[in-house]
Amino acid sequence: SQTIHQWPATLVQPVGSPLSLECTVEGTSNPNLYWYRQAAGRGLQLLFYSVGIGQISSEVPQNLSASRPQDRQFILSSKKLLLSDSGFYLCAWNTGTGSYEKLFFGSGTQLSVL
Amino acid sequence: AQSVTQLGSHVSVSEGALVLLRCNYSSSVPPYLFWYVQYPNQGLQLLLKYTTGATLVKGINGFEAEFKKSETSFHLTKPSAHMSDAAEYFCAVSDEGGTSYGKLTFGQGTILTVHP
């Protein structure tokens, strides 16, 4: 069976510090991988998606970056966090190219930038 | 551009009462529509989805939703609420066509509270 791991579950970081959130998927190969963010009072916003190793598409300009060093590993990073980076970050995966394909989500990381 | 509006960030019902969570969308193409649920301390799970065909879609845990094109709505219902239904619910829309991968546009979420 497939599983998705996302860590850490919670993170408190000072403004200006770096960030690294990691997501790994098990039990499948060549998944599409996604990073979503939910800011307080707002819907989930797609930040990045990747259809293969080293292939990253950014949906919105921001202070964050993503990398996919391995087939089933997706990393969200920042060199210097801003207060506005606070939010709930979710990693997700699916297979195939259809936009109807079911997404499987990780349990999320609650990031507080102080 | 697509958008999703969920009316009511918080909905409270009594156990056994009807659950109705509202979702309206805008899309320039025929949409795929989804409802996801997030239980406390868990990731989102797919409840149900509409792609084509029958407009009344049944999902897990007794939930169903009806796609109404004329109203651009996809409201989620359950005839009788259970305490275990307490969670946050997200409506989402995606372009038809198979070219946009899993790029869903989500609503802001509705927290459902069920009281005895």
mmCIF file of C-alpha atoms in Angstrom:
data_model
loop_
_atom_site.group_PDB
_atom_site.id
_atom_site.type_symbol
_atom_site.label_atom_id
_atom_site.label_comp_id
_atom_site.label_asym_id
_atom_site.label_seq_id
_atom_site.Cartn_x
_atom_site.Cartn_y
_atom_site.Cartn_z
ATOM 1 C CA SER A 1 0.000 0.000 0.000
ATOM 2 C CA GLN A 2 1.024 3.559 -0.564
ATOM 3 C CA THR A 3 1.858 5.935 2.251
ATOM 4 C CA ILE A 4 2.953 9.530 2.463
ATOM 5 C CA HIS A 5 5.141 10.891 5.215
ATOM 6 C CA GLN A 6 5.475 14.544 6.009
ATOM 7 C CA TRP A 7 7.513 16.099 8.782
ATOM 8 C CA PRO A 8 7.734 17.836 11.115
ATOM 9 C CA ALA A 9 4.130 18.091 12.281
ATOM 10 C CA THR A 10 4.683 21.483 13.888
ATOM 11 C CA LEU A 11 7.443 24.013 13.545
ATOM 12 C CA VAL A 12 8.109 27.388 15.127
ATOM 13 C CA GLN A 13 10.769 29.447 13.415
ATOM 14 C CA PRO A 14 12.016 33.032 13.797
ATOM 15 C CA VAL A 15 11.765 35.499 10.950
ATOM 16 C CA GLY A 16 14.803 35.293 8.724
ATOM 17 C CA SER A 17 15.645 31.700 9.545
ATOM 18 C CA PRO A 18 15.799 28.959 6.894
ATOM 19 C CA LEU A 19 13.159 26.319 6.323
ATOM 20 C CA SER A 20 13.164 22.751 5.124
ATOM 21 C CA LEU A 21 10.044 20.595 5.056
ATOM 22 C CA GLU A 22 10.327 17.088 3.746
ATOM 23 C CA CYS A 23 7.807 14.766 2.193
ATOM 24 C CA THR A 24 8.312 11.188 1.060
ATOM 25 C CA VAL A 25 5.983 8.744 -0.616
ATOM 26 C CA GLU A 26 6.221 4.984 -0.361
ATOM 27 C CA GLY A 27 4.632 2.213 -2.342
ATOM 28 C CA THR A 28 4.420 3.908 -5.713
ATOM 29 C CA SER A 29 6.790 5.057 -8.412
ATOM 30 C CA ASN A 30 6.938 8.246 -10.448
ATOM 31 C CA PRO A 31 4.204 10.028 -8.526
ATOM 32 C CA ASN A 32 3.153 13.583 -9.162
ATOM 33 C CA LEU A 33 4.006 15.558 -6.041
ATOM 34 C CA TYR A 34 2.460 18.748 -4.716
ATOM 35 C CA TRP A 35 2.927 21.315 -1.983
ATOM 36 C CA TYR A 36 -0.184 23.148 -0.798
ATOM 37 C CA ARG A 37 -0.475 25.844 1.847
ATOM 38 C CA GLN A 38 -3.444 26.921 3.893
ATOM 39 C CA ALA A 39 -3.128 30.355 5.423
ATOM 40 C CA ALA A 40 -5.451 31.246 8.290
ATOM 41 C CA GLY A 41 -9.004 31.758 7.034
ATOM 42 C CA ARG A 42 -8.156 30.884 3.470
ATOM 43 C CA GLY A 43 -8.422 27.859 1.236
ATOM 44 C CA LEU A 44 -5.639 25.561 0.244
ATOM 45 C CA GLN A 45 -3.352 27.147 -2.297
ATOM 46 C CA LEU A 46 -1.153 25.145 -4.641
ATOM 47 C CA LEU A 47 2.458 26.273 -4.296
ATOM 48 C CA PHE A 48 4.466 23.789 -6.356
ATOM 49 C CA TYR A 49 3.997 20.600 -8.271
ATOM 50 C CA SER A 50 6.430 18.136 -9.780
ATOM 51 C CA VAL A 51 5.892 15.431 -12.381
ATOM 52 C CA GLY A 52 9.407 14.002 -12.159
ATOM 53 C CA ILE A 53 12.855 14.253 -10.614
ATOM 54 C CA GLY A 54 14.212 17.752 -10.941
ATOM 55 C CA GLN A 55 11.003 19.042 -12.542
ATOM 56 C CA ILE A 56 9.379 21.757 -10.475
ATOM 57 C CA SER A 57 6.537 24.064 -11.451
ATOM 58 C CA SER A 58 5.713 27.072 -9.328
ATOM 59 C CA GLU A 59 2.151 28.282 -9.179
ATOM 60 C CA VAL A 60 2.598 31.518 -7.266
ATOM 61 C CA PRO A 61 5.576 33.831 -6.786
ATOM 62 C CA GLN A 62 6.806 33.660 -3.243
ATOM 63 C CA ASN A 63 9.608 33.344 -0.789
ATOM 64 C CA LEU A 64 9.677 29.569 -1.057
ATOM 65 C CA SER A 65 11.277 27.010 -3.333
ATOM 66 C CA ALA A 66 10.839 23.309 -3.905
ATOM 67 C CA SER A 67 13.138 20.515 -4.970
ATOM 68 C CA ARG A 68 12.739 16.878 -5.917
ATOM 69 C CA PRO A 69 16.089 15.178 -5.498
ATOM 70 C CA GLN A 70 14.631 11.671 -5.683
ATOM 71 C CA ASP A 71 11.583 10.137 -7.302
ATOM 72 C CA ARG A 72 9.564 9.971 -4.104
ATOM 73 C CA GLN A 73 11.012 12.880 -2.155
ATOM 74 C CA PHE A 74 9.734 16.433 -2.268
ATOM 75 C CA ILE A 75 11.297 19.239 -0.244
ATOM 76 C CA LEU A 76 9.960 22.711 0.489
ATOM 77 C CA SER A 77 12.570 25.301 1.406
ATOM 78 C CA SER A 78 13.196 28.898 2.206
ATOM 79 C CA LYS A 79 16.448 30.764 2.784
ATOM 80 C CA LYS A 80 14.818 33.428 4.952
ATOM 81 C CA LEU A 81 11.339 33.026 6.385
ATOM 82 C CA LEU A 82 8.843 35.860 6.453
ATOM 83 C CA LEU A 83 5.937 36.317 8.843
ATOM 84 C CA SER A 84 3.601 35.746 5.890
ATOM 85 C CA ASP A 85 5.024 32.247 5.420
ATOM 86 C CA SER A 86 3.102 31.067 8.463
ATOM 87 C CA GLY A 87 0.465 28.518 7.633
ATOM 88 C CA PHE A 88 -0.430 24.892 7.300
ATOM 89 C CA TYR A 89 1.598 23.104 4.627
ATOM 90 C CA LEU A 90 0.376 19.937 3.004
ATOM 91 C CA CYS A 91 2.238 17.581 0.724
ATOM 92 C CA ALA A 92 0.191 15.481 -1.670
ATOM 93 C CA TRP A 93 0.692 12.945 -4.441
ATOM 94 C CA ASN A 94 -1.165 11.224 -7.205
ATOM 95 C CA THR A 95 -0.420 9.313 -10.372
ATOM 96 C CA GLY A 96 -1.472 9.888 -13.939
ATOM 97 C CA THR A 97 -2.115 13.108 -15.754
ATOM 98 C CA GLY A 98 -5.839 13.470 -15.374
ATOM 99 C CA SER A 99 -6.971 16.389 -13.257
ATOM 100 C CA TYR A 100 -9.650 14.112 -11.891
ATOM 101 C CA GLU A 101 -7.068 11.933 -10.280
ATOM 102 C CA LYS A 102 -7.489 11.521 -6.555
ATOM 103 C CA LEU A 103 -4.953 13.325 -4.421
ATOM 104 C CA PHE A 104 -3.490 11.685 -1.359
ATOM 105 C CA PHE A 105 -2.431 14.124 1.322
ATOM 106 C CA GLY A 106 0.100 13.996 4.092
ATOM 107 C CA SER A 107 -0.867 14.999 7.603
ATOM 108 C CA GLY A 108 0.554 18.483 7.237
ATOM 109 C CA THR A 109 3.023 20.797 8.945
ATOM 110 C CA GLN A 110 1.832 23.738 10.998
ATOM 111 C CA LEU A 111 4.464 26.442 10.541
ATOM 112 C CA SER A 112 4.508 29.476 12.787
ATOM 113 C CA VAL A 113 6.962 32.220 11.934
ATOM 114 C CA LEU A 114 7.509 34.612 14.832
ATOM 115 C CA ALA B 1 -9.436 31.198 -13.606
ATOM 116 C CA GLN B 2 -11.299 28.964 -11.257
ATOM 117 C CA SER B 3 -12.553 29.801 -7.808
ATOM 118 C CA VAL B 4 -14.457 28.088 -5.049
ATOM 119 C CA THR B 5 -16.595 29.654 -2.362
ATOM 120 C CA GLN B 6 -17.744 27.748 0.666
ATOM 121 C CA LEU B 7 -20.542 29.544 2.449
ATOM 122 C CA GLY B 8 -19.991 29.448 6.168
ATOM 123 C CA SER B 9 -16.625 28.804 7.744
ATOM 124 C CA HIS B 10 -18.358 27.085 10.684
ATOM 125 C CA VAL B 11 -21.467 24.923 10.672
ATOM 126 C CA SER B 12 -22.943 23.395 13.804
ATOM 127 C CA VAL B 13 -25.602 20.681 13.833
ATOM 128 C CA SER B 14 -27.147 18.323 16.332
ATOM 129 C CA GLU B 15 -26.457 14.628 16.152
ATOM 130 C CA GLY B 16 -29.020 13.068 13.833
ATOM 131 C CA ALA B 17 -29.759 16.321 12.028
ATOM 132 C CA LEU B 18 -29.241 17.042 8.353
ATOM 133 C CA VAL B 19 -25.789 18.199 7.323
ATOM 134 C CA LEU B 20 -25.608 20.736 4.499
ATOM 135 C CA LEU B 21 -22.295 22.276 3.497
ATOM 136 C CA ARG B 22 -22.488 24.736 0.657
ATOM 137 C CA CYS B 23 -20.052 25.106 -2.209
ATOM 138 C CA ASN B 24 -20.233 27.324 -5.261
ATOM 139 C CA TYR B 25 -17.623 27.402 -7.965
ATOM 140 C CA SER B 26 -16.662 29.311 -11.043
ATOM 141 C CA SER B 27 -14.912 27.715 -13.966
ATOM 142 C CA SER B 28 -14.521 28.559 -17.618
ATOM 143 C CA VAL B 29 -14.657 24.910 -18.608
ATOM 144 C CA PRO B 30 -16.723 21.958 -17.408
ATOM 145 C CA PRO B 31 -15.323 21.279 -13.976
ATOM 146 C CA TYR B 32 -14.335 18.300 -11.971
ATOM 147 C CA LEU B 33 -15.564 18.816 -8.415
ATOM 148 C CA PHE B 34 -14.370 17.302 -5.180
ATOM 149 C CA TRP B 35 -15.101 17.244 -1.490
ATOM 150 C CA TYR B 36 -12.256 16.455 0.867
ATOM 151 C CA VAL B 37 -12.467 15.977 4.626
ATOM 152 C CA GLN B 38 -9.784 16.569 7.205
ATOM 153 C CA TYR B 39 -10.192 14.954 10.598
ATOM 154 C CA PRO B 40 -8.176 16.358 13.495
ATOM 155 C CA ASN B 41 -4.468 15.633 13.194
ATOM 156 C CA GLN B 42 -4.878 13.852 9.861
ATOM 157 C CA GLY B 43 -4.332 14.678 6.226
ATOM 158 C CA LEU B 44 -7.147 15.378 3.801
ATOM 159 C CA GLN B 45 -9.129 12.449 2.477
ATOM 160 C CA LEU B 46 -11.325 12.359 -0.593
ATOM 161 C CA LEU B 47 -15.025 12.107 0.290
ATOM 162 C CA LEU B 48 -16.434 12.109 -3.215
ATOM 163 C CA LYS B 49 -15.928 13.566 -6.657
ATOM 164 C CA TYR B 50 -17.910 14.495 -9.714
ATOM 165 C CA THR B 51 -16.380 14.166 -13.158
ATOM 166 C CA THR B 52 -19.072 13.320 -15.687
ATOM 167 C CA GLY B 53 -22.363 11.455 -15.796
ATOM 168 C CA ALA B 54 -24.807 11.283 -12.913
ATOM 169 C CA THR B 55 -24.997 14.612 -11.138
ATOM 170 C CA LEU B 56 -25.775 13.081 -7.749
ATOM 171 C CA VAL B 57 -22.605 11.600 -6.385
ATOM 172 C CA LYS B 58 -22.400 9.332 -3.382
ATOM 173 C CA GLY B 59 -19.303 9.202 -1.245
ATOM 174 C CA ILE B 60 -18.003 7.560 1.868
ATOM 175 C CA ASN B 61 -19.605 7.741 5.309
ATOM 176 C CA GLY B 62 -23.080 8.450 3.942
ATOM 177 C CA PHE B 63 -22.237 11.769 2.304
ATOM 178 C CA GLU B 64 -23.474 12.802 -1.103
ATOM 179 C CA ALA B 65 -23.278 15.877 -3.288
ATOM 180 C CA GLU B 66 -25.218 17.098 -6.278
ATOM 181 C CA PHE B 67 -23.696 18.970 -9.194
ATOM 182 C CA LYS B 68 -26.051 21.723 -10.356
ATOM 183 C CA LYS B 69 -24.621 23.412 -13.398
ATOM 184 C CA SER B 70 -27.308 26.101 -13.552
ATOM 185 C CA GLU B 71 -26.504 27.123 -9.990
ATOM 186 C CA THR B 72 -22.745 26.442 -10.249
ATOM 187 C CA SER B 73 -23.076 24.564 -6.988
ATOM 188 C CA PHE B 74 -21.853 21.319 -5.480
ATOM 189 C CA HIS B 75 -23.364 21.193 -2.009
ATOM 190 C CA LEU B 76 -22.483 18.356 0.347
ATOM 191 C CA THR B 77 -25.217 16.673 2.369
ATOM 192 C CA LYS B 78 -25.755 13.875 4.829
ATOM 193 C CA PRO B 79 -29.221 12.994 6.111
ATOM 194 C CA SER B 80 -28.198 12.285 9.686
ATOM 195 C CA ALA B 81 -25.093 13.692 11.356
ATOM 196 C CA HIS B 82 -22.909 11.545 13.530
ATOM 197 C CA MET B 83 -20.453 12.734 16.141
ATOM 198 C CA SER B 84 -17.627 11.241 14.077
ATOM 199 C CA ASP B 85 -18.473 13.619 11.210
ATOM 200 C CA ALA B 86 -16.917 16.521 13.103
ATOM 201 C CA ALA B 87 -14.093 17.685 10.865
ATOM 202 C CA GLU B 88 -13.108 20.342 8.365
ATOM 203 C CA TYR B 89 -14.508 19.957 4.869
ATOM 204 C CA PHE B 90 -13.010 21.371 1.705
ATOM 205 C CA CYS B 91 -14.652 21.791 -1.665
ATOM 206 C CA ALA B 92 -12.331 21.844 -4.673
ATOM 207 C CA VAL B 93 -12.538 22.291 -8.435
ATOM 208 C CA SER B 94 -10.251 21.227 -11.239
ATOM 209 C CA ASP B 95 -10.198 21.800 -14.953
ATOM 210 C CA GLU B 96 -11.476 19.069 -17.187
ATOM 211 C CA GLY B 97 -9.119 17.995 -19.915
ATOM 212 C CA GLY B 98 -6.491 15.993 -18.157
ATOM 213 C CA THR B 99 -3.741 18.514 -18.609
ATOM 214 C CA SER B 100 -3.622 20.190 -15.266
ATOM 215 C CA TYR B 101 -2.584 17.199 -13.165
ATOM 216 C CA GLY B 102 -3.793 17.476 -9.604
ATOM 217 C CA LYS B 103 -3.974 21.231 -9.584
ATOM 218 C CA LEU B 104 -7.056 21.744 -7.543
ATOM 219 C CA THR B 105 -8.469 25.054 -6.435
ATOM 220 C CA PHE B 106 -9.813 24.718 -2.926
ATOM 221 C CA GLY B 107 -12.395 26.622 -0.972
ATOM 222 C CA GLN B 108 -11.486 28.055 2.399
ATOM 223 C CA GLY B 109 -12.971 25.140 4.294
ATOM 224 C CA THR B 110 -15.954 24.628 6.567
ATOM 225 C CA ILE B 111 -15.552 23.332 10.090
ATOM 226 C CA LEU B 112 -18.427 21.051 11.003
ATOM 227 C CA THR B 113 -19.281 20.689 14.671
ATOM 228 C CA VAL B 114 -21.721 18.012 15.808
ATOM 229 C CA HIS B 115 -23.195 18.336 19.268
ATOM 230 C CA PRO B 116 -25.196 15.763 21.198
#
